[in-house]
Structures are given as C-alpha cells and as structure tokens.
Amino acid sequence: MTTTPSRTRRAPRKPLSPELAGLIVDRVAGRSLQAPFYTSPEVFDLDIVEVFAKHWLFAATDAEIPEPGDYVTLEIGPYSVILVRDDDERVSALHNVCRHRGARILNDACGSVGNLVCGYHHWTYSTDGSLLHADSQPADFDRSPLGLRKVAVRSVAGLLFICLADEPPADFDDMATRITPYLEPHALTRTKVAAQEDLIEAGNWKLVMENNRECYHCDGHPELSCSLFPTYGYDPAQLPARLLPAHERYLRAEADLHRACAEHGLPFEEFEDLVQPLTAYRIQREPLDGAGESFTPDGSAVSRRLLGDFTEPKLGRLSMHLQPNAWFHVLSDHAVTFSVIPLAADRTLVRTTWLVHEDAVEGQDYDLEELKRVWHQTNKQDGTFVERAQLGVSSPAYEPGPYAPNEYQVEAFCSWYANRLRAGIAADPGVI
Amino acid sequence: MTTTPSRTRRAPRKPLSPELAGLIVDRVAGRSLQAPFYTSPEVFDLDIVEVFAKHWLFAATDAEIPEPGDYVTLEIGPYSVILVRDDDERVSALHNVCRHRGARILNDACGSVGNLVCGYHHWTYSTDGSLLHADSQPADFDRSPLGLRKVAVRSVAGLLFICLADEPPADFDDMATRITPYLEPHALTRTKVAAQEDLIEAGNWKLVMENNRECYHCDGHPELSCSLFPTYGYDPAQLPARLLPAHERYLRAEADLHRACAEHGLPFEEFEDLVQPLTAYRIQREPLDGAGESFTPDGSAVSRRLLGDFTEPKLGRLSMHLQPNAWFHVLSDHAVTFSVIPLAADRTLVRTTWLVHEDAVEGQDYDLEELKRVWHQTNKQDGTFVERAQLGVSSPAYEPGPYAPNEYQVEAFCSWYANRLRAGIAADPGVI
Amino acid sequence: MTTTPSRTRRAPRKPLSPELAGLIVDRVAGRSLQAPFYTSPEVFDLDIVEVFAKHWLFAATDAEIPEPGDYVTLEIGPYSVILVRDDDERVSALHNVCRHRGARILNDACGSVGNLVCGYHHWTYSTDGSLLHADSQPADFDRSPLGLRKVAVRSVAGLLFICLADEPPADFDDMATRITPYLEPHALTRTKVAAQEDLIEAGNWKLVMENNRECYHCDGHPELSCSLFPTYGYDPAQLPARLLPAHERYLRAEADLHRACAEHGLPFEEFEDLVQPLTAYRIQREPLDGAGESFTPDGSAVSRRLLGDFTEPKLGRLSMHLQPNAWFHVLSDHAVTFSVIPLAADRTLVRTTWLVHEDAVEGQDYDLEELKRVWHQTNKQDGTFVERAQLGVSSPAYEPGPYAPNEYQVEAFCSWYANRLRAGIAADPGVI
C-alpha cells in the first residue's frame, strides 16, 4: 500500500464552488449540459478527478507494445502513465514519476527499454516498478517502499485498459466477459499498428464524445456516409420519411449479416447499458452499407489479408462504445480504435489507431492512405463541428437545447457523466 | 420572453471578491485607476458583465451590410452577435448560438446569406431569428420558443448600435435625437467601406480608451499633429505658454468654421455629458489645422468626391466620443469610426473603418493609402503607448497618479466607468 | 516615505488558501517539496511577495553599467527595476514606473541616458529618480512627492544587489563584510562583460535552484565534469566507493591550493549558513580538477589576461551560493555569475554573465566560445533536467522523495524557503 497512498496523502483538493455543485445536482435530462461543463477550468479539473482518475479507460492496444521492454507513455490530464511489457510478456502500468525527486522517467511517446532508469540521478527500476538501485544512499536506505507507483491495467482480447483509482470499478469484469466473444474472432492480439494519428480538437472532451454519439450530423461526413447507414442511432419508430428507403436497405443487410454471423458463429446481438454502470458500454455487430465489407467508397475490403482466420469479408462492423472516452470499429479486414484525452477545458486529443493483420504487407495487401481515408477525413470534419460547438456554448447567450430522438446516446453519455459527478459530491460534499 | 431569459437562468455569476469591491467603492477621482482594473482577469469578466453587456455599443456601420442577407459577426468578450439585414432592409441583431446544441452558426466575419443555417445539424432560422426548420424531431416538437435570442439594435444616421441587455438603457433615444442633425448632412447611409483595419493592442481596453481621451501625448503622433490642433482637450484657462500661438490659430479657424456652418446649416455646438448618463457622449464640430479640410499632411481633402451633397470641403471635423468604447471623426470627404473590444485583461481589439461616398472611385477620387495613412500610423503609435502603460501598471510599485487639466476627459471616462461598476454592486451586492 | 508607501497602500493581496497554508506549515524536512510549490500559480505569486520582494537579490554586475548614464532594466515577476549609474558614479535602483499614469519608462534591457524621460507624456526624472519636469500642470503642482519609487541597492566588490522591500534585511552587511575579502583580489570592478546569455527553463524557479545545489546529477554534465571534482557536495563520511580515488585527488589539489592561497594572501575557508539568516549564503575557495586553473577541458586558463593583479593562474574556483536565487564561480582568469528569475510557476529565466579583465582582448587574450563552452553546455543540460522534474512533479502521483546525503544543500535551500514562507504567514496569518 505504501506505493499507492490514499488520496488524502496527495496534494489537497480544491473545494467545489457552490454554483457548480448546484449545476451538477440540477442537470436537466434531455438537454445539452450547462455552459460551465464545457468551458470552466474548475470543471476540467473535476472531470480529471471524478471521471478520468476513477474509471477504466481504454489506453492502448497490445499491438503497440508487442515485445518485452516495449513501452508507450500516456498523458491523462496531469498524469503520465507508462505501459510496458515485461520479460514474461505481462503488461505493467506505472506512474511515470521518479520516487526520488519526481522527475519524469520516460520522455518519449514510445520505445523499448531493459530497466526503467531516471535520467536525472540514475535511480533504476524494473519493468514491474520495483526500485533496483539508487546511488549515494546511506547504509540503512530501504528501497522497498520506493517502487514506481502502480496503475491498474487489464488486457481484453488485445485492448489495454487502465484505471488510475486505488480501487478500480469491479464491474470491469462483467464488460470483459461480455465483449470478449465479440472481439476474439478478430484476433487483435495478432494485429500490427498500420497507422496512428493524434488530432487536437478545439473543444471540450465531452463535446467530442457527444459528437461521436449521434449520426444526426452525418450529412457532414461524405466519406463515412458511403459505408454507414444514415439511420444509425435512430429509434426506428421515429424515423423521418427521407430515411425510410435507407432503413429498408438496412433491414435487408442486417438479415444477411445475421445469417453470416450464425454461419461463422459470431455474436451480433446489441448490448447497451450506457447510463448506470461505472463501466458503461454498448456493443453490437451491424451491417455496413454498399458491399458491406469495410470503410471504403464502395464498401469492399481495404486489406486483402483478413483479420484472424476470417475467409468471409462481409461481416459488417463490430462497433463498441465505452464511457467515458472510447469507441471502436472492428471489421473483417481491419480495426480502428479511438480514445479521447482532455488537454484543457477547450482542447482535446483524439487518438486514432488503425490495426491490420500482423502478416499484412503495406502496398501489397493494403494501401495505407486508402485504409486511413474515411476516419482521417471524418475526424477532421468532427473537429470542425466540435470547435463550432465550443465557440457557441462559450457565449452567455447559450442555453441547453433539446436532444432529438436520434441523439438518445448523447443523452445517455450526459446522464452517465452527471451521475458520476453527483456520486463524487455525495462521497465528499465539501471537497472533490 | 422565452427567447430572452433573465440573467438568473444563465450560468451562475462569480461572487465579487471583497478586495475588488472595496477598490471600486473607494476609487479616488482625479487619478488613474488602481492596478487591478487594468490587470485582473476578475475585473475583465466584471467589465464584460457590467459595462459591455449592459450598455449601448457601437457595433458597425450600415455601409458594412448594404444588401438584404448581408451580415457581419461581432465578438464581444464571450458573446458572438450577428448583424444581418433582412429582405425589408431592417437590421436584426441575433446571438450567434444555435438553440439546439449551442454551435456557432456563422463562422465568418462577414458575408451574405438567405436563411441562417447551423452547419452542425442544419437547424434553419430566418434572418429575424425564428426557427424555420429542425430535422428529425418528434411530432409534438414546438419551434416557437427556439428562435435565435435577439439583441437590441438601433440605426442612427448610418451607425449601428447594439445592446446585449434585456432592458437596454432608455437614454439612447436622447443621444440619437441629439446627434442625428450633426451626422445626417454627411449621409453615412450613402457611403461605402473603403477600408477596415483591426489592430490588437497589448493593453487593457480602458488604457486604450484613456489614451484616446487626451492629446497630452500627441507629440507622439507626427502625422496626426499636422491636422489636429495641439490645444485639443485643454482647458483654455490652463493653456501652457508654448501652445498660445496654436490657440490663436485655432480661434481664427474656429470662427471661419462657424461662419461656414451657419451658411450650410450645420450644427457645430459642443455637447458633452460624459459622466452621469448610461449613454454618455460628447459631440462637436471642430476646425482642422492647415487647409482645414481633412486628415492629410497639408489638410486638404483626400477624396475628391465629398460626402452627401457637400460642395464645400472646409468643414473641419465632426468628432464624437461615446462611453464606453467608441469615437468617430466625420469630415466633408470621409469618415472614420473606431470601436474598442476587450479580448483579455491585457489585450484589446481596435477596429477602424474608413467610409467614403458610395460613388467615390478608388485611385480616381481618392488614394487608399493616403486615406488610411494618418489613422493607420496614429493607431500603431497609440498601441505602443498602451503597451507601455500596461507593462507599467502591472508592477506592484505602480500607484495611481494625478491627471493634468488637459486630461479631464480621461477622468470623465474613469468616473463614468467607476459609476457603472458601483451601480452594479448596488444592484447586487453579493454577486455581480 | 510618500514615494515608498507601505504595502497596505498597494493593491490588496489575495488571501492564502487554507490548503496551501497547511502545506507550508507541515513541510517535511529531508524530502522534496509538495507539488503545489512547483506548480501552483498561487504559490508563484506568494514566492514573489514573500521571497523575491522581501530579500536581497543579485541583480547585475558593476561591469554592466560602467559609465555615468549607463543602465540595465531587470524584471522580477511583475516588477521592473532600473539600475542606472549617475554622474557621481553612484548606482541608483528605481522602479521603472512613471508616477503620472504608470507607463514603463525604459523599454530596453540596457542602454545609456541623460535623464529618465517617459515616452508617453514626457515626464522627466533625474537618474536619482526625482521628478525634474512635467508639462501642462496647474500652478500649484508639487513635483516633490512624485519621484520614481526607489529600490534599495548595494554594490559589493563589483556585484550589485537590490531589495524590493521597504525595510531590507539588515544582515546583508554581515554577508558583505565577510565576502569582500574573498572577492576583492579578483577586482571585478575592473572587469568587462565578455558575454551574457539568458536561458528560459521550462520549470519552477525552485527546481532550478535545487538542481544547482547538488552534483549528484553531474554525470549529466560531461564538459563540467572535466574541471569539477565529482565529490562536490558530498559528506566525506558518506562517499560512495566509486568516488574514493577522486577524493584522494581532491585532497592533494586542496592542499596545493591552500599553500597557494597562503602565499598570495587569499582567504579560502568555507563559510556556510544557508538556512537561518534572511541573507543566507555559502562561500569557499575550492580546487579545480585537471590543471586546476579554469573551466576548460584540461583545466588550463581560458584567458591569458588574469583578473586583478594575479600572476598565478592556479587558484581554483571561488564559489559562492546565495539564497534565494544566485551562484557565482570566480576564477583567476574569469568570473561567471548566475541569477534565477521566476517567470511563471513553470518557467524560469537563468541569466549567465561571463566577466574578463577589462583590458583582455577577445580573440587575442581569450576565445569567446571557449570561455562560454562549459557553462553554456551545462546550463542547457540543467534545463533538460529541470523540465523533466517539472513534468514529473505535476502528476498527482508525485510524492516528495528522500534526499541523499550529497543533496544536503538542496535540503538547506528548501528549509530556508519554507522558513521564509512560514515567517510570512506568522506576520500576516489571514493574508499574504
């Protein structure tokens, strides 16, 4: 326990302003959030403490650190975390902070190491975080309590999740159990990173998430619209007339997909529990428009080398949404992961990673630009939407507006978020 | 009323710190303001709420939006306002914030539109702000309360003024009635924008205004000094000896001007009420030095095509000062408008617009560089003065110093400002 | 007194947050400081008020302003100070703030003037700060209370020190008396500035000082390691085995140095009182490794023209440490001064000045690049260490770690700092 002290031993928390506490308690369902949730630095700090430091976060893929000694560093608000694979191939997550005078130990985004050596005074740690050596110490120097502080980490079917809390939410196991059979056939542990792109959007992280949770705005995504059914996210009972033909096409494609899934033993059922659980998520296998194979103008596969042992490319997309900050599209020929990292009240990092089969050869099995095209363009378009939303809600004239039925997942995200803040206040009314 | 909720329905205001409230109540007349009024972000927010959101502001000229559908957007602190001319040529002022999820609707500084369409989910508003269409809504969706929130707007002799308050100061009408006969002969409604320049000065907006309110520093304006009498702003009884010859010259020019005004039926009397009214201003027609026609090295007209129906170029300058943030120089051959927009405690936008007769032809009737020269140079010089003042008052060693008699308009500005803050505190002692 | 008002007449101070006050009182000796001392803007403001505005600071060298009228300006947090040599060669220190409307008077880092004339309205001050002339004033205008506010200044053997407090610490005299005999033989008053470099490090000023106060990290300084004994700062009783040979070499060099000092009448004894006094310092003459003459790869002198009247180059280094923000290396052939100026919680200016004999000729007596090499490189390397420390301590996972015996001067610095803040709280519990 000495290496993971309770919060009370850390720097003191700022007290929560009464105005803000009131807004959290009074949040009105069915409408966008009040402006301070998108604009206030106080809320930004609160989101780090109550959301990002207390819940499971998608951090990286196993494919990013394939070999012993491979590491990535991840910055989440003021935290810096090392994900490193040790010699027996287990992944450790460690705070990137030397226990001597606090220097950051690893200063690159990724790389490969033997031990973890601080560049300042050469304190040396093993990949599991224990302090192996510190020079110039008195005879009675005790290294044991001075290991790098650990971060909880879990690997699920090739996806790496971390939790910064001392007591991570236990319901992670329910999610892991449920999503594993959906993911495993895609064998993400046998993929490689074809590309990774970081995009900084000029808006609050929640606007980035809200934008991802609806396709009401998808007219603004010409490339994505080729492969995504425009009915995505709608309550069928509420479908506008203009979308009925698309819905017919969708129903036929869905029937075909269900037959193919039955044939190949792939689960496809929708599971959605986005509001109440600490680890809240949605998973479903859905048909793609066009040829129905992948994110391309005509819907045909972009990588000839399919994932895992697939022979059938027309398997639609396995899509997964996680609260607070990730979503995934897993196809027969490649997978794309997205994680959202707050940088400031009005700046957010969106990291996109494209995975292909570890044996796929660029330029032969797939064209890199074609692989990236749809989501590279879509991310840029979303960045513009998010920036305009940030600018607008920053006006004192902004008032929360009503969500349409096809924005029910946006409401689910906001409800989950408001619940998490309310729980934080309940746990510690005076101070968060 | 649903479209213009009272402040209490907006984001909560920050309570005012006792230190700051004390400084506001205790402001000493005849001296510059205490440092926090120039440097504190808390005061910056307060200035937006108590000064810029509660008073009439010069926003633009009719000449900037001549045709139906023409618009400009204006950012005032966190606000973004659309000024748009509708089909029956009336100008509407609307908050640039979609009522759906708050996205900024118009993202350019100016342009022309049919309806106002949000780029995010295509909510569509008429130029008067009413919501015409929102896609994907339930059957019982009521558009009526979801029009764009309105901003009060008034056009006076070609100048557009807005007020962000729900109940704008009523004394605007007094000003409009008084200044109209001074302005109308210059027919600003029949002008065009020859040039517009935005300059960002590295100082607080009040230092920009204070700098504009005296000519004690005009030795630093060689170009302007050609046409402006160095006695400007002095109490004649207090004139330093070195300025007596200039004053003699001024008196002769003033007599000539008054004769010309009488002949052409132009009002010239000074009216000044800069301290007490909510809408406080100063207007006067004054002679120019040199040829007395315009802002040029020798004082001769810069545009051959005079404004309105003028035939006589030697009409001096009609100069107008408005609290809190504008001034104007209206001549026989062109007009220059200035508006000051706070960007941060230490950054301020100064927008300068040059107007000439709508039929004047650049390169033929006037040379653009010659038209702009004096105020382009003068603004740059003032920017340096303001930056040095900001740097100096930021030192804890700064103490408010005494104004000289020829700085009485600076004192008038500071008194008006302090009165407006005191009124705000009186209206709501705990919270501003 | 009217020109130096007590603090209560200045802008009101912010009250100190209880969390921070608690951290100050509870600081644990033997460990690095809690994170907010390195990261919080509130602490940054507090450091300016309690440390930089209340203690003696090394400001510049006499060699930087050799002639009457020569000046340098120095920015310390929000303060700007003028150091100017007047006609009778005395140095005045004055706040660089006009008493009229607060404009910064001198806007260059250095130069030469007759009187001090504000560029805004031409208020004119003598080099001792008295107001000589202000234009356009009423007949009864009294200039006497409107001189530039004075800053305490002292010159000691060619080094200029200032104190921003109204009542500077009296123990400065003890330091001046003690260090003068060490410094005088080097005749810094007869030097010239060969070079001056400003480096902005991306860390808190205390991390910059802590880094300077130990050589535990000196493996990271290959150039410096040539001339500095690796045993620097160690308790001989605690020396690690690897350093014993170096220690033997050090003892021989020290014996040689003491003989040379005795021969030339140079004091060499260590004096160290870094914790309790307001003006806390350390001074000692120590041997250099290699040839023992200067900071060069082989330890030989870098300037053929020795300082003062020295004929013997092998005099080691006279090294001096001052709390809060300076250190010095004074050799037989040149001197290097270092001052540390906080710019923000996470940005710090390090100013390095190289002095050589006033008659030394660049390119003939010394090579400028060779003169600068060691400390130019060492500063850059330290900047990297400081940046990594700042990044690390910014993580909520950071906890103060234990200092090793060879970091005892780091502990001394932190203890002195904590004492100064505690004294500030004791003097004014509610408000600092």
mmCIF file of N, CA, C and O in Angstrom, chain B residues 373-426:
data_model
loop_
_atom_site.group_PDB
_atom_site.id
_atom_site.type_symbol
_atom_site.label_atom_id
_atom_site.label_comp_id
_atom_site.label_asym_id
_atom_site.label_seq_id
_atom_site.Cartn_x
_atom_site.Cartn_y
_atom_site.Cartn_z
ATOM 1 N N ARG B 373 -3.533 56.734 -44.138
ATOM 2 C CA ARG B 373 -2.217 56.977 -43.556
ATOM 3 C C ARG B 373 -2.276 57.486 -42.110
ATOM 4 O O ARG B 373 -1.752 56.884 -41.190
ATOM 5 N N VAL B 374 -2.967 58.609 -41.892
ATOM 6 C CA VAL B 374 -2.897 59.260 -40.575
ATOM 7 C C VAL B 374 -3.354 58.326 -39.454
ATOM 8 O O VAL B 374 -2.646 58.113 -38.477
ATOM 9 N N TRP B 375 -4.517 57.700 -39.625
ATOM 10 C CA TRP B 375 -5.020 56.894 -38.508
ATOM 11 C C TRP B 375 -4.373 55.517 -38.431
ATOM 12 O O TRP B 375 -4.252 54.938 -37.344
ATOM 13 N N HIS B 376 -3.894 55.005 -39.554
ATOM 14 C CA HIS B 376 -3.113 53.763 -39.516
ATOM 15 C C HIS B 376 -1.851 53.978 -38.672
ATOM 16 O O HIS B 376 -1.532 53.182 -37.785
ATOM 17 N N GLN B 377 -1.164 55.096 -38.931
ATOM 18 C CA GLN B 377 0.058 55.405 -38.177
ATOM 19 C C GLN B 377 -0.274 55.740 -36.714
ATOM 20 O O GLN B 377 0.396 55.278 -35.794
ATOM 21 N N THR B 378 -1.309 56.569 -36.540
ATOM 22 C CA THR B 378 -1.667 57.003 -35.184
ATOM 23 C C THR B 378 -2.077 55.807 -34.321
ATOM 24 O O THR B 378 -1.666 55.699 -33.161
ATOM 25 N N ASN B 379 -2.855 54.887 -34.878
ATOM 26 C CA ASN B 379 -3.244 53.693 -34.121
ATOM 27 C C ASN B 379 -2.014 52.902 -33.689
ATOM 28 O O ASN B 379 -1.927 52.436 -32.545
ATOM 29 N N LYS B 380 -1.060 52.759 -34.605
ATOM 30 C CA LYS B 380 0.152 51.993 -34.264
ATOM 31 C C LYS B 380 0.900 52.681 -33.125
ATOM 32 O O LYS B 380 1.349 52.032 -32.167
ATOM 33 N N GLN B 381 1.006 54.011 -33.214
ATOM 34 C CA GLN B 381 1.714 54.753 -32.156
ATOM 35 C C GLN B 381 0.971 54.606 -30.825
ATOM 36 O O GLN B 381 1.585 54.359 -29.781
ATOM 37 N N ASP B 382 -0.358 54.726 -30.872
ATOM 38 C CA ASP B 382 -1.141 54.563 -29.637
ATOM 39 C C ASP B 382 -0.974 53.151 -29.066
ATOM 40 O O ASP B 382 -0.917 52.968 -27.851
ATOM 41 N N GLY B 383 -0.864 52.161 -29.943
ATOM 42 C CA GLY B 383 -0.664 50.787 -29.475
ATOM 43 C C GLY B 383 0.600 50.661 -28.644
ATOM 44 O O GLY B 383 0.625 49.945 -27.632
ATOM 45 N N THR B 384 1.642 51.386 -29.042
ATOM 46 C CA THR B 384 2.894 51.355 -28.271
ATOM 47 C C THR B 384 2.713 52.038 -26.918
ATOM 48 O O THR B 384 3.156 51.513 -25.886
ATOM 49 N N PHE B 385 2.011 53.174 -26.900
ATOM 50 C CA PHE B 385 1.771 53.856 -25.621
ATOM 51 C C PHE B 385 0.976 52.956 -24.677
ATOM 52 O O PHE B 385 1.292 52.824 -23.489
ATOM 53 N N VAL B 386 -0.051 52.321 -25.216
ATOM 54 C CA VAL B 386 -0.924 51.467 -24.392
ATOM 55 C C VAL B 386 -0.123 50.284 -23.844
ATOM 56 O O VAL B 386 -0.246 49.928 -22.664
ATOM 57 N N GLU B 387 0.723 49.696 -24.672
ATOM 58 C CA GLU B 387 1.524 48.547 -24.220
ATOM 59 C C GLU B 387 2.435 48.962 -23.064
ATOM 60 O O GLU B 387 2.558 48.246 -22.067
ATOM 61 N N ARG B 388 3.063 50.134 -23.180
ATOM 62 C CA ARG B 388 3.973 50.586 -22.118
ATOM 63 C C ARG B 388 3.195 50.894 -20.838
ATOM 64 O O ARG B 388 3.675 50.634 -19.725
ATOM 65 N N ALA B 389 1.982 51.433 -21.001
ATOM 66 C CA ALA B 389 1.155 51.699 -19.815
ATOM 67 C C ALA B 389 0.774 50.383 -19.145
ATOM 68 O O ALA B 389 0.859 50.239 -17.921
ATOM 69 N N GLN B 390 0.395 49.383 -19.957
ATOM 70 C CA GLN B 390 0.015 48.082 -19.378
ATOM 71 C C GLN B 390 1.192 47.472 -18.615
ATOM 72 O O GLN B 390 1.032 46.984 -17.497
ATOM 73 N N LEU B 391 2.384 47.532 -19.206
ATOM 74 C CA LEU B 391 3.566 46.973 -18.546
ATOM 75 C C LEU B 391 3.808 47.689 -17.218
ATOM 76 O O LEU B 391 4.102 47.057 -16.200
ATOM 77 N N GLY B 392 3.672 49.011 -17.235
ATOM 78 C CA GLY B 392 3.980 49.787 -16.032
ATOM 79 C C GLY B 392 2.985 49.555 -14.909
ATOM 80 O O GLY B 392 3.373 49.317 -13.767
ATOM 81 N N VAL B 393 1.690 49.588 -15.226
ATOM 82 C CA VAL B 393 0.698 49.445 -14.150
ATOM 83 C C VAL B 393 0.680 48.023 -13.607
ATOM 84 O O VAL B 393 0.091 47.774 -12.549
ATOM 85 N N SER B 394 1.304 47.088 -14.309
ATOM 86 C CA SER B 394 1.362 45.712 -13.813
ATOM 87 C C SER B 394 2.366 45.553 -12.676
ATOM 88 O O SER B 394 2.408 44.516 -12.021
ATOM 89 N N SER B 395 3.183 46.569 -12.438
ATOM 90 C CA SER B 395 4.155 46.497 -11.339
ATOM 91 C C SER B 395 3.479 46.802 -10.012
ATOM 92 O O SER B 395 2.691 47.752 -9.914
ATOM 93 N N PRO B 396 3.774 46.017 -8.956
ATOM 94 C CA PRO B 396 3.240 46.355 -7.629
ATOM 95 C C PRO B 396 3.680 47.745 -7.176
ATOM 96 O O PRO B 396 3.086 48.312 -6.256
ATOM 97 N N ALA B 397 4.705 48.304 -7.824
ATOM 98 C CA ALA B 397 5.167 49.646 -7.443
ATOM 99 C C ALA B 397 4.276 50.745 -8.035
ATOM 100 O O ALA B 397 4.403 51.908 -7.652
ATOM 101 N N TYR B 398 3.395 50.377 -8.944
ATOM 102 C CA TYR B 398 2.513 51.395 -9.545
ATOM 103 C C TYR B 398 1.526 51.932 -8.518
ATOM 104 O O TYR B 398 0.940 51.177 -7.754
ATOM 105 N N GLU B 399 1.377 53.254 -8.515
ATOM 106 C CA GLU B 399 0.307 53.915 -7.772
ATOM 107 C C GLU B 399 -0.420 54.860 -8.711
ATOM 108 O O GLU B 399 0.229 55.499 -9.542
ATOM 109 N N PRO B 400 -1.750 54.974 -8.577
ATOM 110 C CA PRO B 400 -2.472 55.921 -9.423
ATOM 111 C C PRO B 400 -1.860 57.313 -9.322
ATOM 112 O O PRO B 400 -1.576 57.791 -8.218
ATOM 113 N N GLY B 401 -1.622 57.946 -10.461
ATOM 114 C CA GLY B 401 -1.016 59.279 -10.492
ATOM 115 C C GLY B 401 -2.042 60.335 -10.858
ATOM 116 O O GLY B 401 -3.162 60.001 -11.256
ATOM 117 N N PRO B 402 -1.660 61.610 -10.739
ATOM 118 C CA PRO B 402 -2.609 62.713 -10.947
ATOM 119 C C PRO B 402 -2.793 63.052 -12.417
ATOM 120 O O PRO B 402 -1.828 63.100 -13.174
ATOM 121 N N TYR B 403 -4.045 63.284 -12.813
ATOM 122 C CA TYR B 403 -4.316 63.753 -14.169
ATOM 123 C C TYR B 403 -4.060 65.250 -14.255
ATOM 124 O O TYR B 403 -4.332 65.992 -13.312
ATOM 125 N N ALA B 404 -3.549 65.686 -15.399
ATOM 126 C CA ALA B 404 -3.382 67.115 -15.667
ATOM 127 C C ALA B 404 -4.729 67.678 -16.162
ATOM 128 O O ALA B 404 -5.606 66.920 -16.563
ATOM 129 N N PRO B 405 -4.886 69.000 -16.130
ATOM 130 C CA PRO B 405 -6.153 69.604 -16.614
ATOM 131 C C PRO B 405 -6.515 69.138 -18.023
ATOM 132 O O PRO B 405 -7.687 68.899 -18.301
ATOM 133 N N ASN B 406 -5.520 68.979 -18.897
ATOM 134 C CA ASN B 406 -5.853 68.586 -20.279
ATOM 135 C C ASN B 406 -6.179 67.097 -20.389
ATOM 136 O O ASN B 406 -6.333 66.581 -21.488
ATOM 137 N N GLU B 407 -6.271 66.422 -19.246
ATOM 138 C CA GLU B 407 -6.705 65.017 -19.248
ATOM 139 C C GLU B 407 -8.098 64.877 -18.629
ATOM 140 O O GLU B 407 -8.479 63.804 -18.172
ATOM 141 N N TYR B 408 -8.870 65.994 -18.656
ATOM 142 C CA TYR B 408 -10.161 65.940 -17.944
ATOM 143 C C TYR B 408 -11.100 64.914 -18.565
ATOM 144 O O TYR B 408 -11.932 64.318 -17.882
ATOM 145 N N GLN B 409 -10.947 64.635 -19.870
ATOM 146 C CA GLN B 409 -11.832 63.628 -20.473
ATOM 147 C C GLN B 409 -11.427 62.203 -20.067
ATOM 148 O O GLN B 409 -12.236 61.284 -20.099
ATOM 149 N N VAL B 410 -10.173 62.021 -19.706
ATOM 150 C CA VAL B 410 -9.736 60.719 -19.180
ATOM 151 C C VAL B 410 -10.419 60.496 -17.834
ATOM 152 O O VAL B 410 -10.990 59.433 -17.565
ATOM 153 N N GLU B 411 -10.394 61.556 -17.009
ATOM 154 C CA GLU B 411 -11.083 61.486 -15.721
ATOM 155 C C GLU B 411 -12.578 61.229 -15.925
ATOM 156 O O GLU B 411 -13.184 60.416 -15.231
ATOM 157 N N ALA B 412 -13.163 61.873 -16.931
ATOM 158 C CA ALA B 412 -14.595 61.679 -17.190
ATOM 159 C C ALA B 412 -14.870 60.212 -17.533
ATOM 160 O O ALA B 412 -15.827 59.617 -17.048
ATOM 161 N N PHE B 413 -13.990 59.623 -18.345
ATOM 162 C CA PHE B 413 -14.163 58.208 -18.693
ATOM 163 C C PHE B 413 -14.065 57.336 -17.445
ATOM 164 O O PHE B 413 -14.915 56.469 -17.203
ATOM 165 N N CYS B 414 -13.042 57.579 -16.627
ATOM 166 C CA CYS B 414 -12.844 56.754 -15.427
ATOM 167 C C CYS B 414 -14.011 56.931 -14.441
ATOM 168 O O CYS B 414 -14.442 55.960 -13.811
ATOM 169 N N SER B 415 -14.526 58.156 -14.340
ATOM 170 C CA SER B 415 -15.639 58.385 -13.424
ATOM 171 C C SER B 415 -16.880 57.638 -13.903
ATOM 172 O O SER B 415 -17.567 56.987 -13.124
ATOM 173 N N TRP B 416 -17.145 57.752 -15.218
ATOM 174 C CA TRP B 416 -18.294 57.028 -15.772
ATOM 175 C C TRP B 416 -18.146 55.528 -15.486
ATOM 176 O O TRP B 416 -19.080 54.895 -15.000
ATOM 177 N N TYR B 417 -16.948 55.002 -15.739
ATOM 178 C CA TYR B 417 -16.689 53.569 -15.540
ATOM 179 C C TYR B 417 -16.904 53.176 -14.077
ATOM 180 O O TYR B 417 -17.623 52.209 -13.782
ATOM 181 N N ALA B 418 -16.326 53.935 -13.172
ATOM 182 C CA ALA B 418 -16.465 53.609 -11.748
ATOM 183 C C ALA B 418 -17.937 53.684 -11.331
ATOM 184 O O ALA B 418 -18.422 52.817 -10.589
ATOM 185 N N ASN B 419 -18.663 54.671 -11.846
ATOM 186 C CA ASN B 419 -20.095 54.773 -11.527
ATOM 187 C C ASN B 419 -20.854 53.537 -11.987
ATOM 188 O O ASN B 419 -21.743 53.039 -11.290
ATOM 189 N N ARG B 420 -20.516 53.037 -13.169
ATOM 190 C CA ARG B 420 -21.239 51.877 -13.695
ATOM 191 C C ARG B 420 -20.967 50.651 -12.839
ATOM 192 O O ARG B 420 -21.873 49.860 -12.572
ATOM 193 N N LEU B 421 -19.720 50.490 -12.373
ATOM 194 C CA LEU B 421 -19.424 49.335 -11.503
ATOM 195 C C LEU B 421 -20.121 49.497 -10.162
ATOM 196 O O LEU B 421 -20.680 48.541 -9.622
ATOM 197 N N ARG B 422 -20.101 50.730 -9.621
ATOM 198 C CA ARG B 422 -20.760 50.952 -8.316
ATOM 199 C C ARG B 422 -22.242 50.619 -8.437
ATOM 200 O O ARG B 422 -22.826 49.979 -7.566
ATOM 201 N N ALA B 423 -22.846 51.025 -9.553
ATOM 202 C CA ALA B 423 -24.269 50.731 -9.748
ATOM 203 C C ALA B 423 -24.500 49.220 -9.780
ATOM 204 O O ALA B 423 -25.466 48.711 -9.226
ATOM 205 N N GLY B 424 -23.577 48.499 -10.404
ATOM 206 C CA GLY B 424 -23.697 47.042 -10.469
ATOM 207 C C GLY B 424 -23.630 46.413 -9.095
ATOM 208 O O GLY B 424 -24.402 45.503 -8.770
ATOM 209 N N ILE B 425 -22.714 46.910 -8.266
ATOM 210 C CA ILE B 425 -22.592 46.383 -6.902
ATOM 211 C C ILE B 425 -23.855 46.712 -6.111
ATOM 212 O O ILE B 425 -24.419 45.861 -5.426
ATOM 213 N N ALA B 426 -24.325 47.961 -6.265
ATOM 214 C CA ALA B 426 -25.519 48.369 -5.523
ATOM 215 C C ALA B 426 -26.701 47.473 -5.893
ATOM 216 O O ALA B 426 -27.494 47.063 -5.044
#
